[in-house]
Short mmCIF file of C-alpha atoms in Angstrom, two decimals:
data_model
loop_
_atom_site.label_atom_id
_atom_site.label_comp_id
_atom_site.label_asym_id
_atom_site.label_seq_id
_atom_site.Cartn_x
_atom_site.Cartn_y
_atom_site.Cartn_z
CA MET A 1 51.08 67.80 33.08
CA ASN A 2 53.38 70.76 32.32
CA ASP A 3 55.96 71.50 29.66
CA SER A 4 58.81 70.03 31.73
CA THR A 5 57.31 66.54 31.38
CA PRO A 6 55.37 66.71 28.12
CA ARG A 7 53.54 63.87 26.49
CA MET A 8 54.74 63.66 22.91
CA ILE A 9 51.70 63.27 20.68
CA ALA A 10 53.75 61.49 18.01
CA ASN A 11 54.68 58.78 20.52
CA ALA A 12 51.42 58.56 22.45
CA GLN A 13 49.32 58.02 19.32
CA ASN A 14 51.27 54.88 18.42
CA THR A 15 50.98 53.10 21.77
CA GLU A 16 49.02 49.86 21.98
CA ARG A 17 46.10 51.56 23.73
CA ALA A 18 45.89 54.36 21.17
CA GLN A 19 45.99 51.98 18.23
CA ARG A 20 43.28 49.82 19.78
CA LEU A 21 41.04 52.88 20.11
CA LEU A 22 41.71 53.91 16.51
CA ALA A 23 40.96 50.40 15.28
CA ALA A 24 37.68 50.39 17.22
CA GLN A 25 36.49 53.78 16.02
CA SER A 26 37.36 52.96 12.43
CA ARG A 27 35.43 49.69 12.58
CA LEU A 28 32.39 51.39 14.13
CA TYR A 29 32.42 54.12 11.48
CA THR A 30 32.69 51.45 8.77
CA CYS A 31 29.69 49.59 10.21
CA ALA A 32 27.68 52.84 10.26
CA LYS A 33 28.62 53.50 6.62
CA ARG A 34 27.64 49.99 5.57
CA LEU A 35 24.26 50.32 7.24
CA HIS A 36 23.79 53.66 5.49
CA ASP A 37 24.75 52.19 2.11
CA THR A 38 22.46 49.18 2.66
CA ARG A 39 19.55 51.44 3.58
CA VAL A 40 20.06 53.62 0.51
CA PHE A 41 20.45 50.55 -1.71
CA ILE A 42 17.14 49.15 -0.42
CA VAL A 43 15.41 52.51 -0.93
CA VAL A 44 16.65 52.71 -4.52
CA GLY A 45 15.80 49.05 -5.13
CA LEU A 46 12.25 49.46 -3.83
CA ALA A 47 11.79 52.55 -5.99
CA ILE A 48 12.99 50.74 -9.13
CA VAL A 49 10.76 47.72 -8.44
CA THR A 50 7.77 50.01 -7.88
CA VAL A 51 8.35 51.89 -11.14
CA ILE A 52 8.72 48.64 -13.10
CA ALA A 53 5.60 47.16 -11.49
CA ALA A 54 3.62 50.32 -12.21
CA PHE A 55 4.54 50.10 -15.91
CA ALA A 56 3.90 46.36 -16.01
CA PHE A 57 0.41 46.59 -14.51
CA PRO A 58 -1.24 49.75 -15.89
CA SER A 59 -4.63 48.85 -14.42
CA GLY A 60 -3.21 48.82 -10.90
CA ARG A 61 -0.79 51.67 -11.45
CA ILE A 62 -2.24 53.96 -8.79
CA ILE A 63 -2.25 51.30 -6.05
CA VAL A 64 1.23 50.02 -6.95
CA GLY A 65 2.71 53.51 -7.15
CA VAL A 66 1.17 54.83 -3.94
CA VAL A 67 1.82 51.71 -1.82
CA GLY A 68 5.32 51.16 -3.18
CA GLY A 69 6.20 54.83 -2.83
CA ALA A 70 4.89 54.95 0.74
CA VAL A 71 6.89 51.86 1.76
CA THR A 72 10.03 53.25 0.13
CA PHE A 73 9.67 56.63 1.79
CA LEU A 74 8.96 55.14 5.24
CA TRP A 75 12.00 52.87 4.97
CA SER A 76 14.10 55.91 4.10
CA VAL A 77 12.84 57.81 7.15
CA LEU A 78 12.82 55.02 9.75
CA GLY A 79 15.86 52.95 8.79
CA SER A 80 18.66 55.12 10.19
CA GLY A 81 18.41 54.57 13.96
CA ARG A 82 21.15 51.94 14.31
CA GLU A 83 23.39 53.87 11.94
CA LYS A 84 23.19 57.01 14.09
CA TRP A 85 23.94 55.00 17.26
CA LEU A 86 27.06 53.49 15.70
CA ARG A 87 28.26 56.90 14.52
CA ARG A 88 27.85 58.34 18.02
CA GLN A 89 29.74 55.43 19.59
CA ALA A 90 32.53 55.83 17.03
CA ALA A 91 32.74 59.54 17.91
CA PHE A 92 32.97 58.71 21.61
CA VAL A 93 35.74 56.16 20.98
CA GLN A 94 37.65 58.71 18.94
CA GLU A 95 37.17 61.16 21.79
CA GLU A 96 38.81 58.59 24.09
CA PHE A 97 41.73 58.46 21.68
CA ASP A 98 42.09 62.24 21.45
CA THR A 99 41.86 62.90 25.18
CA TYR A 100 44.43 60.19 25.83
CA VAL A 101 46.87 61.33 23.14
CA PHE A 102 46.44 65.04 23.92
CA ASP A 103 46.50 64.41 27.69
CA MET A 104 43.27 66.39 27.89
CA PRO A 105 40.48 66.19 30.51
CA TRP A 106 37.29 64.36 29.55
CA ASN A 107 34.13 66.44 29.22
CA ALA A 108 31.38 64.29 30.75
CA TRP A 109 28.74 66.80 29.63
CA ALA A 110 29.66 66.32 25.96
CA ALA A 111 30.35 62.58 25.71
CA GLU A 112 29.81 59.24 27.38
CA HIS A 113 32.71 56.86 27.95
CA PRO A 114 32.24 53.97 25.50
CA SER A 115 32.05 50.45 26.88
CA PRO A 116 35.44 48.67 27.11
CA THR A 117 33.71 45.59 25.68
CA LEU A 118 32.48 47.58 22.69
CA ILE A 119 36.00 48.90 22.09
CA ALA A 120 37.58 45.45 22.36
CA GLU A 121 35.03 43.79 20.06
CA ALA A 122 35.21 46.54 17.43
CA ALA A 123 39.03 46.63 17.49
CA GLU A 124 39.20 42.85 17.08
CA ARG A 125 37.06 43.05 13.93
CA TYR A 126 39.14 45.84 12.36
CA ARG A 127 41.00 44.77 9.20
CA GLY A 128 42.49 48.07 8.05
CA ASN A 129 45.95 49.59 8.28
CA ARG A 130 45.30 53.17 9.39
CA THR A 131 46.23 53.11 13.07
CA GLN A 132 49.77 54.44 12.77
CA ASP A 133 50.70 58.15 12.87
CA TRP A 134 47.11 59.39 12.90
CA TYR A 135 48.23 62.97 13.61
CA PRO A 136 51.26 64.76 12.14
CA ASP A 137 54.48 65.02 14.11
CA THR A 138 54.51 68.37 15.95
CA GLY A 139 58.18 68.15 16.89
CA THR A 140 59.16 70.28 19.89
CA VAL A 141 56.25 72.72 19.68
CA VAL A 142 55.21 73.81 23.16
CA ARG A 143 52.04 72.49 24.75
CA PRO A 144 49.20 73.17 24.03
CA LEU A 145 50.11 74.51 20.59
CA ASP A 146 50.99 70.95 19.55
CA VAL A 147 47.41 69.95 20.40
CA LEU A 148 46.05 72.87 18.41
CA ILE A 149 48.07 71.84 15.33
CA CYS A 150 46.55 68.36 15.45
CA GLN A 151 43.04 69.71 15.97
CA ARG A 152 43.41 72.06 13.03
CA SER A 153 44.68 69.22 10.85
CA ASN A 154 41.65 67.15 11.83
CA LEU A 155 39.22 69.88 10.78
CA GLY A 156 41.00 70.63 7.52
CA TRP A 157 41.00 66.96 6.48
CA GLY A 158 37.25 66.58 6.01
CA ALA A 159 36.00 69.91 4.63
CA SER A 160 37.15 69.47 1.03
CA ILE A 161 35.99 65.87 0.67
CA HIS A 162 32.49 66.80 1.87
CA ARG A 163 32.30 69.52 -0.79
CA CYS A 164 33.44 67.07 -3.44
CA TYR A 165 30.88 64.42 -2.45
CA ALA A 166 28.08 66.99 -2.27
CA ALA A 167 28.89 68.05 -5.85
CA LEU A 168 28.82 64.43 -7.06
CA LEU A 169 25.47 63.81 -5.34
CA THR A 170 24.02 67.01 -6.81
CA ALA A 171 25.01 65.87 -10.29
CA PHE A 172 23.41 62.48 -9.67
CA LEU A 173 20.20 64.11 -8.42
CA VAL A 174 19.96 66.28 -11.52
CA ALA A 175 20.58 63.22 -13.70
CA LEU A 176 17.84 61.28 -11.87
CA ILE A 177 15.33 64.09 -12.44
CA LEU A 178 16.24 64.30 -16.13
CA VAL A 179 15.89 60.53 -16.54
CA GLY A 180 12.46 60.69 -14.88
CA ILE A 181 11.33 63.43 -17.25
CA ALA A 182 12.67 61.48 -20.24
CA VAL A 183 10.84 58.31 -19.17
CA ALA A 184 7.59 60.22 -18.72
CA LEU A 185 7.91 61.77 -22.20
CA ILE A 186 8.91 58.54 -23.92
CA GLY A 187 6.12 56.64 -22.16
CA ASN A 188 3.65 59.39 -23.09
CA LEU A 189 2.40 59.46 -19.49
CA THR A 190 -0.35 61.78 -18.34
CA ALA A 191 0.29 64.04 -15.37
CA THR A 192 -1.55 61.64 -13.06
CA ASP A 193 0.28 58.58 -14.40
CA ALA A 194 3.64 60.33 -14.11
CA LEU A 195 2.82 61.25 -10.52
CA VAL A 196 1.96 57.71 -9.35
CA THR A 197 4.41 55.88 -11.61
CA LEU A 198 7.53 58.03 -11.18
CA VAL A 199 7.21 60.91 -8.74
CA VAL A 200 5.77 59.03 -5.74
CA PRO A 201 8.12 55.99 -6.00
CA LEU A 202 11.15 58.24 -6.38
CA LEU A 203 10.36 60.36 -3.31
CA GLY A 204 12.46 58.05 -1.11
CA PRO A 205 15.64 58.15 -3.25
CA VAL A 206 15.24 61.88 -3.85
CA ARG A 207 14.85 62.47 -0.11
CA GLU A 208 18.02 60.45 0.55
CA LEU A 209 19.97 62.43 -2.04
CA ILE A 210 18.78 65.80 -0.79
CA GLU A 211 19.54 64.80 2.81
CA MET A 212 23.04 63.62 1.89
CA ILE A 213 23.77 66.75 -0.13
CA ARG A 214 22.60 69.04 2.68
CA ASN A 215 24.47 67.08 5.36
CA ASN A 216 27.73 67.10 3.41
CA ARG A 217 27.47 70.82 2.71
CA ASP A 218 26.67 71.48 6.37
CA SER A 219 29.63 69.34 7.50
CA SER A 220 31.96 71.18 5.13
CA ASP A 221 30.73 74.61 6.24
CA THR A 222 30.88 73.70 9.93
CA LYS A 223 34.42 72.36 9.68
CA THR A 224 35.56 75.39 7.67
CA LYS A 225 34.11 77.78 10.25
CA ALA A 226 35.63 75.81 13.12
CA GLU A 227 39.02 75.79 11.38
CA SER A 228 38.78 79.55 10.98
CA LYS A 229 38.20 79.95 14.73
CA VAL A 230 41.16 77.67 15.44
CA HIS A 231 43.27 79.86 13.14
CA SER A 232 42.32 82.93 15.20
CA LEU A 233 43.27 81.04 18.36
CA TRP A 234 46.58 80.08 16.79
CA GLU A 235 47.40 83.67 15.85
CA ARG A 236 46.62 84.76 19.40
CA ALA A 237 48.93 82.08 20.79
CA LEU A 238 51.85 83.32 18.70
CA ARG A 239 51.70 86.85 20.08
CA PRO A 240 54.36 87.52 22.73
CA ASP A 241 51.87 89.01 25.18
CA GLN A 242 49.21 86.32 24.69
CA GLU A 243 48.89 82.64 25.45
CA ILE A 244 46.36 79.84 25.21
CA THR A 245 45.66 77.02 27.65
CA ILE A 246 44.51 73.44 27.47
CA THR A 247 41.07 74.78 28.40
CA ASP A 248 40.99 76.64 25.08
CA CYS A 249 41.89 73.40 23.31
CA ARG A 250 39.19 71.58 25.26
CA ALA A 251 36.66 74.06 23.87
CA VAL A 252 37.92 73.29 20.36
CA GLN A 253 37.68 69.58 21.12
CA ASP A 254 34.05 69.98 22.17
CA GLN A 255 33.32 71.50 18.76
CA ILE A 256 35.13 68.66 16.99
CA LEU A 257 33.19 66.09 19.03
CA SER A 258 29.92 67.79 18.15
CA ILE A 259 30.83 67.69 14.45
CA ARG A 260 31.79 64.02 14.57
CA GLN A 261 28.47 62.96 16.07
CA VAL A 262 26.53 64.36 13.10
CA ASN A 263 29.26 64.14 10.48
CA ALA A 264 27.93 63.45 6.99
CA HIS A 265 28.50 60.09 5.35
CA VAL A 266 31.36 59.89 2.85
CA PRO A 267 31.87 56.52 1.10
CA ASP A 268 35.12 54.65 1.70
CA TRP A 269 35.93 54.54 -2.02
CA LEU A 270 36.01 58.34 -2.22
CA ASP A 271 37.95 58.62 1.02
CA ASN A 272 40.52 56.11 -0.23
CA LEU A 273 40.71 57.84 -3.62
CA ARG A 274 41.65 61.16 -2.02
CA ARG A 275 43.56 59.76 0.93
CA ALA A 276 47.10 60.26 -0.41
CA ARG A 277 46.38 63.84 -1.48
CA ASN A 278 44.71 64.71 1.83
CA GLU A 279 47.54 63.20 3.85
CA THR A 280 50.08 65.22 1.86
CA LEU A 281 48.13 68.45 2.38
CA MET A 282 47.71 67.72 6.09
CA GLN A 283 51.42 67.06 6.48
CA GLN A 284 52.39 70.23 4.60
CA SER A 285 49.94 72.30 6.64
CA ALA A 286 51.29 70.89 9.90
CA GLU A 287 54.89 71.50 8.86
CA HIS A 288 54.00 75.12 8.08
CA LEU A 289 52.47 75.57 11.53
CA VAL A 290 55.42 73.88 13.24
CA ASP A 291 57.87 76.17 11.40
CA GLU A 292 55.76 79.16 12.38
CA ALA A 293 55.79 78.14 16.03
CA VAL A 294 59.57 77.62 15.95
CA ARG A 295 60.10 81.09 14.43
CA HIS A 296 58.11 82.60 17.29
CA GLY A 297 60.08 80.67 19.89
CA LYS A 298 57.14 78.46 20.90
CA THR A 299 59.23 75.34 21.56
CA ARG A 300 59.99 73.28 24.63
CA PHE A 301 63.75 73.72 24.37
#
């Protein structure tokens, strides 16, 4: 498709097909988050039960602590398979949405087409209200700069919230360690007792926290670096003697797809808390880019 018959992203993203894809991906991501939260809740619950049992039965403290800690840690390590599968499927459904809305070729090497049945079932179970105007209106900006604006908005959305969640998790981890030290001191535990009563049972929760902190920091850094590369591509596109193609945008899309498949978990409550602010920032950023494109004559007419 060329500039004489452009597909308007603002219109395409609100078609019935596009909204069905958005509903499906959102439901799949929600299911992955719920599985993650359930797994973490079980890990924390097992750790608490183990600590309480170890204090309640001092004579069997070593057995209780070691067995309970081992079960907790194994559940933490082995319980994420279904969650990862759901996140990958959600990423593939969102890729269907993006390639449709952007009128972009599908990269079979990077993603598998999700099952139509999976899409239909997930969309039917969606109960949210976030399927309208997913990307900002790019006005009359020439293709493929309109695609690049949307891709840049997508990358900018998640970086700050990952940093915020990583900071909250770090604070919680420090608090957990301090509570453990306080309990050991108050209980007048020996080094061996503290090891089997507190340290071993808490290995699972600590592992979860460290993993979540690292993943959120990695997601933030990766998105920030990708956004920086998109910015360089944008500056090149504005030069009178330079241009970019949909192939360049496809390369950006491959990076976005890669990020989505391993994107760190952020709870819905935090996402909802910062949603209005993030939407405002995304809209302002997009308007700035649209104005910049207009000033450089990068419009369809």
